[in-house]
Each structure stands twice: as C-alpha cells, then as structure tokens.
Amino acid sequence: MTNVKREALPFQNHDLAIEDRVADLVTRFTLEEKIGLMCQYQPAVERLGVKPYKHGTEAAHGIAWLGEATSFPQPIGLACTWNQEPLERIGSVIGDEARVFYQRDPALNGLTLWAPTVDMERDPRWGRTEEAYGEDPHLTGELTAALVRGIQGPHPVYRKAIATLKHFLGNNNEKDRGHCSASIDPRNMREYYLKAFEPAFRDGGLCR
C-alpha cells in the first residue's frame, strides 16, 4: 500500500498572501461551522485541521490575571507618562507573555488580546476610568498606537499577538451598553471619538 501525499490546500500555503489564505479558508467552512466560530471559545474544525482557539484575553495592563506574569500600572496611570517609548516596550512584554501562555494551552489562552482601551473618558461614572487613557484623543491615539506596535511586534507578516481596540465605537458607558442608544453627532464622531482610534491603524500597524 502506497502513501499518497495530500496536496496542501491554498489556505495552508505559506507562500500565498495572508488575505488570500484567509479568504480561501472561510469559503471552506460550512454555515454551522461559521456560527460555531463566532463564540469566544471556538471549537476545532478537524476536517480542515483548524484547532480550537480562545478569542479574547484581557490585557489592558498585562496578563498577570492568568498566572505568573508582569503586572503594569493601569492605563490611566500609563497615560501620565506622556511617552510612547515605555508603552511600546510594555506592549512587547505583554505580547511575549501572551505567547508563553498560548504555548502552554492554546485552547485556553488565545493570542487575540483585548487591549488597548481607546474609549474617551468624558464621564467618570462610566466605571472603567482606570482602563483607558483619559479624555484627550491625541494623547490616547499616540499611546495606544505604541502599545499596539509592541503587542504585535515588528515582523511585517507574523504577529506576536493581535491587539483588539476597545470598545469600538461609542461604547463607553456601562449601564445597558449592549442595547442602549449610542447616538453621536457627526462632528463629535469625526473630530473626537474616531480621532482617538485612527493612530492605531495608521501608525500602529493594527490588523484590519
């Protein structure tokens, strides 16, 4: 009996662009599999060799809540540095340590990190004042872009981890935030709220 080597599918071909690989993989999922992958704890799709994965790990000031790791000051304290350099170094440590936990148990500790929080803190009653960087969109944008660069690393293709900006967009209230009205007038939206998010994409290399 001869062993027949199976030809690699396009999404398994590392020579193709990542966008092409992702597009190919998505077309191969059934509707039921796609729905299953919408959960935070995503099940394996064994027929395609897709392993189980956890989407989302809190990392606003490190991932020490998972176990032994570095705990950094809360973001509102980090904002007081007014300095991108330490934010990028902190992000790099977070990305490195996320890799360690992922290697220990990839089904339990994913590499998609819930950080940084970019929401504007215009109202201290929000309840997450410690989690974001203040009420200035320029300062917040510059610091969070640096944190994103550190988390994801300098490689143009392969990322250490993936930063996820929170809580895009107009979601910086706590009561009924899953279904309340978050209407923002066009000028405030473009000149204030969106401005804080732009640098992470433009300068931080955030994955789109």
JSON list of C-alpha atoms in Angstrom, two decimals, residues 14-205:
[
{"chain": "A", "resi": 14, "resn": "HIS", "atom": "CA", "xyz": [2.54, 29.94, 3.37]},
{"chain": "A", "resi": 15, "resn": "ASP", "atom": "CA", "xyz": [3.75, 31.39, 0.08]},
{"chain": "A", "resi": 16, "resn": "LEU", "atom": "CA", "xyz": [0.35, 33.00, -0.56]},
{"chain": "A", "resi": 17, "resn": "ALA", "atom": "CA", "xyz": [-0.69, 36.36, 0.84]},
{"chain": "A", "resi": 18, "resn": "ILE", "atom": "CA", "xyz": [-2.45, 36.11, 4.19]},
{"chain": "A", "resi": 19, "resn": "GLU", "atom": "CA", "xyz": [-5.57, 37.76, 2.74]},
{"chain": "A", "resi": 20, "resn": "ASP", "atom": "CA", "xyz": [-5.80, 35.04, 0.07]},
{"chain": "A", "resi": 21, "resn": "ARG", "atom": "CA", "xyz": [-5.28, 32.28, 2.61]},
{"chain": "A", "resi": 22, "resn": "VAL", "atom": "CA", "xyz": [-7.99, 33.63, 4.90]},
{"chain": "A", "resi": 23, "resn": "ALA", "atom": "CA", "xyz": [-10.43, 34.08, 2.02]},
{"chain": "A", "resi": 24, "resn": "ASP", "atom": "CA", "xyz": [-9.85, 30.50, 0.91]},
{"chain": "A", "resi": 25, "resn": "LEU", "atom": "CA", "xyz": [-10.29, 29.10, 4.41]},
{"chain": "A", "resi": 26, "resn": "VAL", "atom": "CA", "xyz": [-13.53, 30.98, 5.05]},
{"chain": "A", "resi": 27, "resn": "THR", "atom": "CA", "xyz": [-15.09, 29.61, 1.85]},
{"chain": "A", "resi": 28, "resn": "ARG", "atom": "CA", "xyz": [-14.44, 26.06, 3.12]},
{"chain": "A", "resi": 29, "resn": "PHE", "atom": "CA", "xyz": [-16.38, 26.44, 6.38]},
{"chain": "A", "resi": 30, "resn": "THR", "atom": "CA", "xyz": [-19.98, 25.28, 6.46]},
{"chain": "A", "resi": 31, "resn": "LEU", "atom": "CA", "xyz": [-22.61, 27.66, 7.80]},
{"chain": "A", "resi": 32, "resn": "GLU", "atom": "CA", "xyz": [-22.78, 25.65, 11.03]},
{"chain": "A", "resi": 33, "resn": "GLU", "atom": "CA", "xyz": [-19.00, 25.84, 11.43]},
{"chain": "A", "resi": 34, "resn": "LYS", "atom": "CA", "xyz": [-19.03, 29.61, 10.86]},
{"chain": "A", "resi": 35, "resn": "ILE", "atom": "CA", "xyz": [-21.66, 30.05, 13.55]},
{"chain": "A", "resi": 36, "resn": "GLY", "atom": "CA", "xyz": [-19.62, 27.91, 15.94]},
{"chain": "A", "resi": 37, "resn": "LEU", "atom": "CA", "xyz": [-16.57, 30.08, 15.32]},
{"chain": "A", "resi": 38, "resn": "MET", "atom": "CA", "xyz": [-18.43, 33.21, 16.48]},
{"chain": "A", "resi": 39, "resn": "CYS", "atom": "CA", "xyz": [-18.05, 32.10, 20.11]},
{"chain": "A", "resi": 40, "resn": "GLN", "atom": "CA", "xyz": [-15.21, 33.22, 22.36]},
{"chain": "A", "resi": 41, "resn": "TYR", "atom": "CA", "xyz": [-14.13, 29.61, 22.81]},
{"chain": "A", "resi": 42, "resn": "GLN", "atom": "CA", "xyz": [-14.02, 28.39, 19.24]},
{"chain": "A", "resi": 43, "resn": "PRO", "atom": "CA", "xyz": [-14.27, 24.63, 18.63]},
{"chain": "A", "resi": 44, "resn": "ALA", "atom": "CA", "xyz": [-11.91, 22.75, 16.37]},
{"chain": "A", "resi": 45, "resn": "VAL", "atom": "CA", "xyz": [-12.81, 22.13, 12.74]},
{"chain": "A", "resi": 46, "resn": "GLU", "atom": "CA", "xyz": [-10.94, 18.88, 12.44]},
{"chain": "A", "resi": 47, "resn": "ARG", "atom": "CA", "xyz": [-11.73, 18.16, 8.79]},
{"chain": "A", "resi": 48, "resn": "LEU", "atom": "CA", "xyz": [-9.75, 21.31, 7.87]},
{"chain": "A", "resi": 49, "resn": "GLY", "atom": "CA", "xyz": [-7.09, 20.95, 10.55]},
{"chain": "A", "resi": 50, "resn": "VAL", "atom": "CA", "xyz": [-8.30, 24.05, 12.39]},
{"chain": "A", "resi": 51, "resn": "LYS", "atom": "CA", "xyz": [-7.53, 23.75, 16.10]},
{"chain": "A", "resi": 52, "resn": "PRO", "atom": "CA", "xyz": [-9.68, 25.07, 18.99]},
{"chain": "A", "resi": 53, "resn": "TYR", "atom": "CA", "xyz": [-8.97, 28.68, 19.87]},
{"chain": "A", "resi": 54, "resn": "LYS", "atom": "CA", "xyz": [-9.93, 31.20, 22.51]},
{"chain": "A", "resi": 55, "resn": "HIS", "atom": "CA", "xyz": [-10.72, 34.63, 21.11]},
{"chain": "A", "resi": 56, "resn": "GLY", "atom": "CA", "xyz": [-10.08, 37.43, 23.56]},
{"chain": "A", "resi": 57, "resn": "THR", "atom": "CA", "xyz": [-7.78, 37.67, 26.55]},
{"chain": "A", "resi": 58, "resn": "GLU", "atom": "CA", "xyz": [-7.87, 40.74, 28.79]},
{"chain": "A", "resi": 59, "resn": "ALA", "atom": "CA", "xyz": [-4.56, 42.58, 28.56]},
{"chain": "A", "resi": 60, "resn": "ALA", "atom": "CA", "xyz": [-5.20, 46.21, 29.47]},
{"chain": "A", "resi": 61, "resn": "HIS", "atom": "CA", "xyz": [-2.20, 46.31, 31.82]},
{"chain": "A", "resi": 62, "resn": "GLY", "atom": "CA", "xyz": [-0.72, 42.86, 31.32]},
{"chain": "A", "resi": 63, "resn": "ILE", "atom": "CA", "xyz": [-1.99, 39.31, 31.64]},
{"chain": "A", "resi": 64, "resn": "ALA", "atom": "CA", "xyz": [-0.95, 38.54, 35.21]},
{"chain": "A", "resi": 65, "resn": "TRP", "atom": "CA", "xyz": [-4.53, 37.53, 35.97]},
{"chain": "A", "resi": 66, "resn": "LEU", "atom": "CA", "xyz": [-3.77, 34.34, 34.01]},
{"chain": "A", "resi": 67, "resn": "GLY", "atom": "CA", "xyz": [-0.88, 33.41, 36.29]},
{"chain": "A", "resi": 68, "resn": "GLU", "atom": "CA", "xyz": [2.72, 34.38, 36.76]},
{"chain": "A", "resi": 69, "resn": "ALA", "atom": "CA", "xyz": [3.33, 37.38, 34.50]},
{"chain": "A", "resi": 70, "resn": "THR", "atom": "CA", "xyz": [4.22, 41.06, 34.65]},
{"chain": "A", "resi": 71, "resn": "SER", "atom": "CA", "xyz": [1.60, 43.44, 36.05]},
{"chain": "A", "resi": 72, "resn": "PHE", "atom": "CA", "xyz": [1.85, 47.01, 34.78]},
{"chain": "A", "resi": 73, "resn": "PRO", "atom": "CA", "xyz": [0.13, 50.18, 36.04]},
{"chain": "A", "resi": 74, "resn": "GLN", "atom": "CA", "xyz": [-3.43, 50.71, 34.89]},
{"chain": "A", "resi": 75, "resn": "PRO", "atom": "CA", "xyz": [-3.68, 52.61, 31.56]},
{"chain": "A", "resi": 76, "resn": "ILE", "atom": "CA", "xyz": [-4.86, 55.83, 33.22]},
{"chain": "A", "resi": 77, "resn": "GLY", "atom": "CA", "xyz": [-1.54, 55.79, 35.09]},
{"chain": "A", "resi": 78, "resn": "LEU", "atom": "CA", "xyz": [0.44, 54.89, 31.98]},
{"chain": "A", "resi": 79, "resn": "ALA", "atom": "CA", "xyz": [-1.11, 57.89, 30.23]},
{"chain": "A", "resi": 80, "resn": "CYS", "atom": "CA", "xyz": [0.61, 60.10, 32.81]},
{"chain": "A", "resi": 81, "resn": "THR", "atom": "CA", "xyz": [3.97, 59.18, 31.24]},
{"chain": "A", "resi": 82, "resn": "TRP", "atom": "CA", "xyz": [3.09, 61.12, 28.07]},
{"chain": "A", "resi": 83, "resn": "ASN", "atom": "CA", "xyz": [5.66, 58.85, 26.46]},
{"chain": "A", "resi": 84, "resn": "GLN", "atom": "CA", "xyz": [5.27, 56.35, 23.62]},
{"chain": "A", "resi": 85, "resn": "GLU", "atom": "CA", "xyz": [8.57, 54.54, 24.24]},
{"chain": "A", "resi": 86, "resn": "PRO", "atom": "CA", "xyz": [7.62, 52.80, 27.52]},
{"chain": "A", "resi": 87, "resn": "LEU", "atom": "CA", "xyz": [4.18, 52.00, 26.12]},
{"chain": "A", "resi": 88, "resn": "GLU", "atom": "CA", "xyz": [5.73, 50.15, 23.17]},
{"chain": "A", "resi": 89, "resn": "ARG", "atom": "CA", "xyz": [8.10, 48.26, 25.50]},
{"chain": "A", "resi": 90, "resn": "ILE", "atom": "CA", "xyz": [5.18, 47.33, 27.77]},
{"chain": "A", "resi": 91, "resn": "GLY", "atom": "CA", "xyz": [3.21, 46.13, 24.77]},
{"chain": "A", "resi": 92, "resn": "SER", "atom": "CA", "xyz": [6.15, 43.98, 23.70]},
{"chain": "A", "resi": 93, "resn": "VAL", "atom": "CA", "xyz": [6.29, 42.30, 27.12]},
{"chain": "A", "resi": 94, "resn": "ILE", "atom": "CA", "xyz": [2.54, 41.68, 27.01]},
{"chain": "A", "resi": 95, "resn": "GLY", "atom": "CA", "xyz": [2.89, 40.09, 23.56]},
{"chain": "A", "resi": 96, "resn": "ASP", "atom": "CA", "xyz": [5.79, 37.91, 24.71]},
{"chain": "A", "resi": 97, "resn": "GLU", "atom": "CA", "xyz": [3.99, 36.71, 27.82]},
{"chain": "A", "resi": 98, "resn": "ALA", "atom": "CA", "xyz": [0.80, 36.04, 25.86]},
{"chain": "A", "resi": 99, "resn": "ARG", "atom": "CA", "xyz": [2.90, 33.76, 23.65]},
{"chain": "A", "resi": 100, "resn": "VAL", "atom": "CA", "xyz": [4.07, 31.81, 26.71]},
{"chain": "A", "resi": 101, "resn": "PHE", "atom": "CA", "xyz": [0.53, 31.21, 27.94]},
{"chain": "A", "resi": 102, "resn": "TYR", "atom": "CA", "xyz": [-0.57, 30.29, 24.42]},
{"chain": "A", "resi": 103, "resn": "GLN", "atom": "CA", "xyz": [2.17, 27.67, 24.15]},
{"chain": "A", "resi": 104, "resn": "ARG", "atom": "CA", "xyz": [1.07, 26.17, 27.46]},
{"chain": "A", "resi": 105, "resn": "ASP", "atom": "CA", "xyz": [-2.57, 25.78, 26.41]},
{"chain": "A", "resi": 106, "resn": "PRO", "atom": "CA", "xyz": [-3.63, 27.28, 23.04]},
{"chain": "A", "resi": 107, "resn": "ALA", "atom": "CA", "xyz": [-7.27, 26.27, 23.51]},
{"chain": "A", "resi": 108, "resn": "LEU", "atom": "CA", "xyz": [-7.49, 28.20, 26.78]},
{"chain": "A", "resi": 109, "resn": "ASN", "atom": "CA", "xyz": [-5.14, 31.15, 26.19]},
{"chain": "A", "resi": 110, "resn": "GLY", "atom": "CA", "xyz": [-5.50, 32.80, 22.80]},
{"chain": "A", "resi": 111, "resn": "LEU", "atom": "CA", "xyz": [-3.33, 35.40, 21.12]},
{"chain": "A", "resi": 112, "resn": "THR", "atom": "CA", "xyz": [-6.17, 37.82, 20.39]},
{"chain": "A", "resi": 113, "resn": "LEU", "atom": "CA", "xyz": [-5.81, 40.33, 23.22]},
{"chain": "A", "resi": 114, "resn": "TRP", "atom": "CA", "xyz": [-8.47, 42.73, 24.48]},
{"chain": "A", "resi": 115, "resn": "ALA", "atom": "CA", "xyz": [-6.27, 45.82, 24.61]},
{"chain": "A", "resi": 116, "resn": "PRO", "atom": "CA", "xyz": [-5.83, 48.71, 24.44]},
{"chain": "A", "resi": 117, "resn": "THR", "atom": "CA", "xyz": [-8.96, 50.53, 25.60]},
{"chain": "A", "resi": 118, "resn": "VAL", "atom": "CA", "xyz": [-9.25, 53.62, 23.40]},
{"chain": "A", "resi": 119, "resn": "ASP", "atom": "CA", "xyz": [-12.64, 54.93, 24.56]},
{"chain": "A", "resi": 120, "resn": "MET", "atom": "CA", "xyz": [-12.74, 58.55, 25.65]},
{"chain": "A", "resi": 121, "resn": "GLU", "atom": "CA", "xyz": [-13.24, 59.10, 29.37]},
{"chain": "A", "resi": 122, "resn": "ARG", "atom": "CA", "xyz": [-15.54, 62.09, 29.35]},
{"chain": "A", "resi": 123, "resn": "ASP", "atom": "CA", "xyz": [-17.68, 60.83, 32.20]},
{"chain": "A", "resi": 124, "resn": "PRO", "atom": "CA", "xyz": [-16.13, 59.30, 35.36]},
{"chain": "A", "resi": 125, "resn": "ARG", "atom": "CA", "xyz": [-19.41, 57.49, 36.01]},
{"chain": "A", "resi": 126, "resn": "TRP", "atom": "CA", "xyz": [-18.57, 55.12, 33.15]},
{"chain": "A", "resi": 127, "resn": "GLY", "atom": "CA", "xyz": [-17.00, 52.76, 35.66]},
{"chain": "A", "resi": 128, "resn": "ARG", "atom": "CA", "xyz": [-13.87, 51.90, 33.65]},
{"chain": "A", "resi": 129, "resn": "THR", "atom": "CA", "xyz": [-11.86, 55.04, 34.24]},
{"chain": "A", "resi": 130, "resn": "GLU", "atom": "CA", "xyz": [-8.78, 53.00, 35.15]},
{"chain": "A", "resi": 131, "resn": "GLU", "atom": "CA", "xyz": [-8.93, 51.05, 31.88]},
{"chain": "A", "resi": 132, "resn": "ALA", "atom": "CA", "xyz": [-8.43, 53.84, 29.34]},
{"chain": "A", "resi": 133, "resn": "TYR", "atom": "CA", "xyz": [-6.05, 56.75, 28.79]},
{"chain": "A", "resi": 134, "resn": "GLY", "atom": "CA", "xyz": [-8.12, 59.84, 29.54]},
{"chain": "A", "resi": 135, "resn": "GLU", "atom": "CA", "xyz": [-10.22, 62.30, 27.57]},
{"chain": "A", "resi": 136, "resn": "ASP", "atom": "CA", "xyz": [-7.66, 63.61, 25.07]},
{"chain": "A", "resi": 137, "resn": "PRO", "atom": "CA", "xyz": [-7.94, 61.85, 21.69]},
{"chain": "A", "resi": 138, "resn": "HIS", "atom": "CA", "xyz": [-4.46, 62.86, 20.53]},
{"chain": "A", "resi": 139, "resn": "LEU", "atom": "CA", "xyz": [-2.68, 61.57, 23.64]},
{"chain": "A", "resi": 140, "resn": "THR", "atom": "CA", "xyz": [-4.79, 58.41, 23.69]},
{"chain": "A", "resi": 141, "resn": "GLY", "atom": "CA", "xyz": [-4.16, 57.78, 20.00]},
{"chain": "A", "resi": 142, "resn": "GLU", "atom": "CA", "xyz": [-0.39, 58.16, 20.25]},
{"chain": "A", "resi": 143, "resn": "LEU", "atom": "CA", "xyz": [-0.05, 55.97, 23.35]},
{"chain": "A", "resi": 144, "resn": "THR", "atom": "CA", "xyz": [-2.36, 53.19, 22.18]},
{"chain": "A", "resi": 145, "resn": "ALA", "atom": "CA", "xyz": [-0.65, 53.08, 18.78]},
{"chain": "A", "resi": 146, "resn": "ALA", "atom": "CA", "xyz": [2.63, 52.47, 20.60]},
{"chain": "A", "resi": 147, "resn": "LEU", "atom": "CA", "xyz": [1.10, 49.72, 22.73]},
{"chain": "A", "resi": 148, "resn": "VAL", "atom": "CA", "xyz": [-0.28, 48.05, 19.60]},
{"chain": "A", "resi": 149, "resn": "ARG", "atom": "CA", "xyz": [3.16, 48.13, 17.94]},
{"chain": "A", "resi": 150, "resn": "GLY", "atom": "CA", "xyz": [4.66, 46.44, 20.97]},
{"chain": "A", "resi": 151, "resn": "ILE", "atom": "CA", "xyz": [1.97, 43.77, 21.32]},
{"chain": "A", "resi": 152, "resn": "GLN", "atom": "CA", "xyz": [2.05, 42.78, 17.66]},
{"chain": "A", "resi": 153, "resn": "GLY", "atom": "CA", "xyz": [5.80, 43.02, 17.14]},
{"chain": "A", "resi": 154, "resn": "PRO", "atom": "CA", "xyz": [7.86, 44.33, 14.20]},
{"chain": "A", "resi": 155, "resn": "HIS", "atom": "CA", "xyz": [7.51, 41.43, 11.75]},
{"chain": "A", "resi": 156, "resn": "PRO", "atom": "CA", "xyz": [5.58, 42.51, 8.64]},
{"chain": "A", "resi": 157, "resn": "VAL", "atom": "CA", "xyz": [3.65, 39.22, 8.35]},
{"chain": "A", "resi": 158, "resn": "TYR", "atom": "CA", "xyz": [3.78, 37.20, 11.56]},
{"chain": "A", "resi": 159, "resn": "ARG", "atom": "CA", "xyz": [2.45, 38.83, 14.73]},
{"chain": "A", "resi": 160, "resn": "LYS", "atom": "CA", "xyz": [3.37, 38.02, 18.30]},
{"chain": "A", "resi": 161, "resn": "ALA", "atom": "CA", "xyz": [-0.25, 38.64, 19.25]},
{"chain": "A", "resi": 162, "resn": "ILE", "atom": "CA", "xyz": [-3.18, 40.63, 17.91]},
{"chain": "A", "resi": 163, "resn": "ALA", "atom": "CA", "xyz": [-4.33, 43.81, 19.63]},
{"chain": "A", "resi": 164, "resn": "THR", "atom": "CA", "xyz": [-8.09, 44.47, 19.73]},
{"chain": "A", "resi": 165, "resn": "LEU", "atom": "CA", "xyz": [-9.17, 48.07, 20.24]},
{"chain": "A", "resi": 166, "resn": "LYS", "atom": "CA", "xyz": [-11.87, 48.54, 22.82]},
{"chain": "A", "resi": 167, "resn": "HIS", "atom": "CA", "xyz": [-14.70, 49.30, 22.68]},
{"chain": "A", "resi": 168, "resn": "PHE", "atom": "CA", "xyz": [-15.23, 50.42, 19.10]},
{"chain": "A", "resi": 169, "resn": "LEU", "atom": "CA", "xyz": [-17.22, 52.74, 18.95]},
{"chain": "A", "resi": 170, "resn": "GLY", "atom": "CA", "xyz": [-19.33, 54.93, 21.27]},
{"chain": "A", "resi": 171, "resn": "ASN", "atom": "CA", "xyz": [-19.48, 52.18, 23.87]},
{"chain": "A", "resi": 172, "resn": "ASN", "atom": "CA", "xyz": [-18.02, 53.96, 26.85]},
{"chain": "A", "resi": 173, "resn": "ASN", "atom": "CA", "xyz": [-20.99, 53.69, 29.16]},
{"chain": "A", "resi": 174, "resn": "GLU", "atom": "CA", "xyz": [-21.65, 50.72, 31.39]},
{"chain": "A", "resi": 175, "resn": "LYS", "atom": "CA", "xyz": [-25.40, 50.64, 32.07]},
{"chain": "A", "resi": 176, "resn": "ASP", "atom": "CA", "xyz": [-27.31, 48.78, 29.35]},
{"chain": "A", "resi": 177, "resn": "ARG", "atom": "CA", "xyz": [-24.37, 49.26, 26.98]},
{"chain": "A", "resi": 178, "resn": "GLY", "atom": "CA", "xyz": [-25.37, 46.21, 24.97]},
{"chain": "A", "resi": 179, "resn": "HIS", "atom": "CA", "xyz": [-28.57, 47.79, 23.72]},
{"chain": "A", "resi": 180, "resn": "CYS", "atom": "CA", "xyz": [-28.72, 51.48, 24.65]},
{"chain": "A", "resi": 181, "resn": "SER", "atom": "CA", "xyz": [-28.69, 54.39, 22.21]},
{"chain": "A", "resi": 182, "resn": "ALA", "atom": "CA", "xyz": [-25.13, 55.49, 21.43]},
{"chain": "A", "resi": 183, "resn": "SER", "atom": "CA", "xyz": [-26.02, 58.29, 19.04]},
{"chain": "A", "resi": 184, "resn": "ILE", "atom": "CA", "xyz": [-23.18, 60.74, 18.45]},
{"chain": "A", "resi": 185, "resn": "ASP", "atom": "CA", "xyz": [-23.48, 63.84, 16.30]},
{"chain": "A", "resi": 186, "resn": "PRO", "atom": "CA", "xyz": [-21.30, 63.76, 13.14]},
{"chain": "A", "resi": 187, "resn": "ARG", "atom": "CA", "xyz": [-18.81, 66.42, 14.28]},
{"chain": "A", "resi": 188, "resn": "ASN", "atom": "CA", "xyz": [-18.15, 64.78, 17.65]},
{"chain": "A", "resi": 189, "resn": "MET", "atom": "CA", "xyz": [-17.87, 61.41, 15.93]},
{"chain": "A", "resi": 190, "resn": "ARG", "atom": "CA", "xyz": [-15.24, 62.50, 13.41]},
{"chain": "A", "resi": 191, "resn": "GLU", "atom": "CA", "xyz": [-13.31, 65.15, 15.32]},
{"chain": "A", "resi": 192, "resn": "TYR", "atom": "CA", "xyz": [-13.27, 63.50, 18.73]},
{"chain": "A", "resi": 193, "resn": "TYR", "atom": "CA", "xyz": [-14.26, 59.84, 19.12]},
{"chain": "A", "resi": 194, "resn": "LEU", "atom": "CA", "xyz": [-12.85, 58.44, 15.86]},
{"chain": "A", "resi": 195, "resn": "LYS", "atom": "CA", "xyz": [-9.66, 60.52, 16.13]},
{"chain": "A", "resi": 196, "resn": "ALA", "atom": "CA", "xyz": [-8.51, 58.50, 19.12]},
{"chain": "A", "resi": 197, "resn": "PHE", "atom": "CA", "xyz": [-8.80, 55.24, 17.17]},
{"chain": "A", "resi": 198, "resn": "GLU", "atom": "CA", "xyz": [-7.09, 56.35, 13.95]},
{"chain": "A", "resi": 199, "resn": "PRO", "atom": "CA", "xyz": [-3.39, 56.24, 15.03]},
{"chain": "A", "resi": 200, "resn": "ALA", "atom": "CA", "xyz": [-3.51, 52.54, 15.96]},
{"chain": "A", "resi": 201, "resn": "PHE", "atom": "CA", "xyz": [-4.41, 51.75, 12.36]},
{"chain": "A", "resi": 202, "resn": "ARG", "atom": "CA", "xyz": [-2.31, 54.41, 10.67]},
{"chain": "A", "resi": 203, "resn": "ASP", "atom": "CA", "xyz": [0.83, 54.27, 12.83]},
{"chain": "A", "resi": 204, "resn": "GLY", "atom": "CA", "xyz": [0.46, 51.19, 14.99]},
{"chain": "A", "resi": 205, "resn": "GLY", "atom": "CA", "xyz": [0.04, 48.61, 12.23]}
]
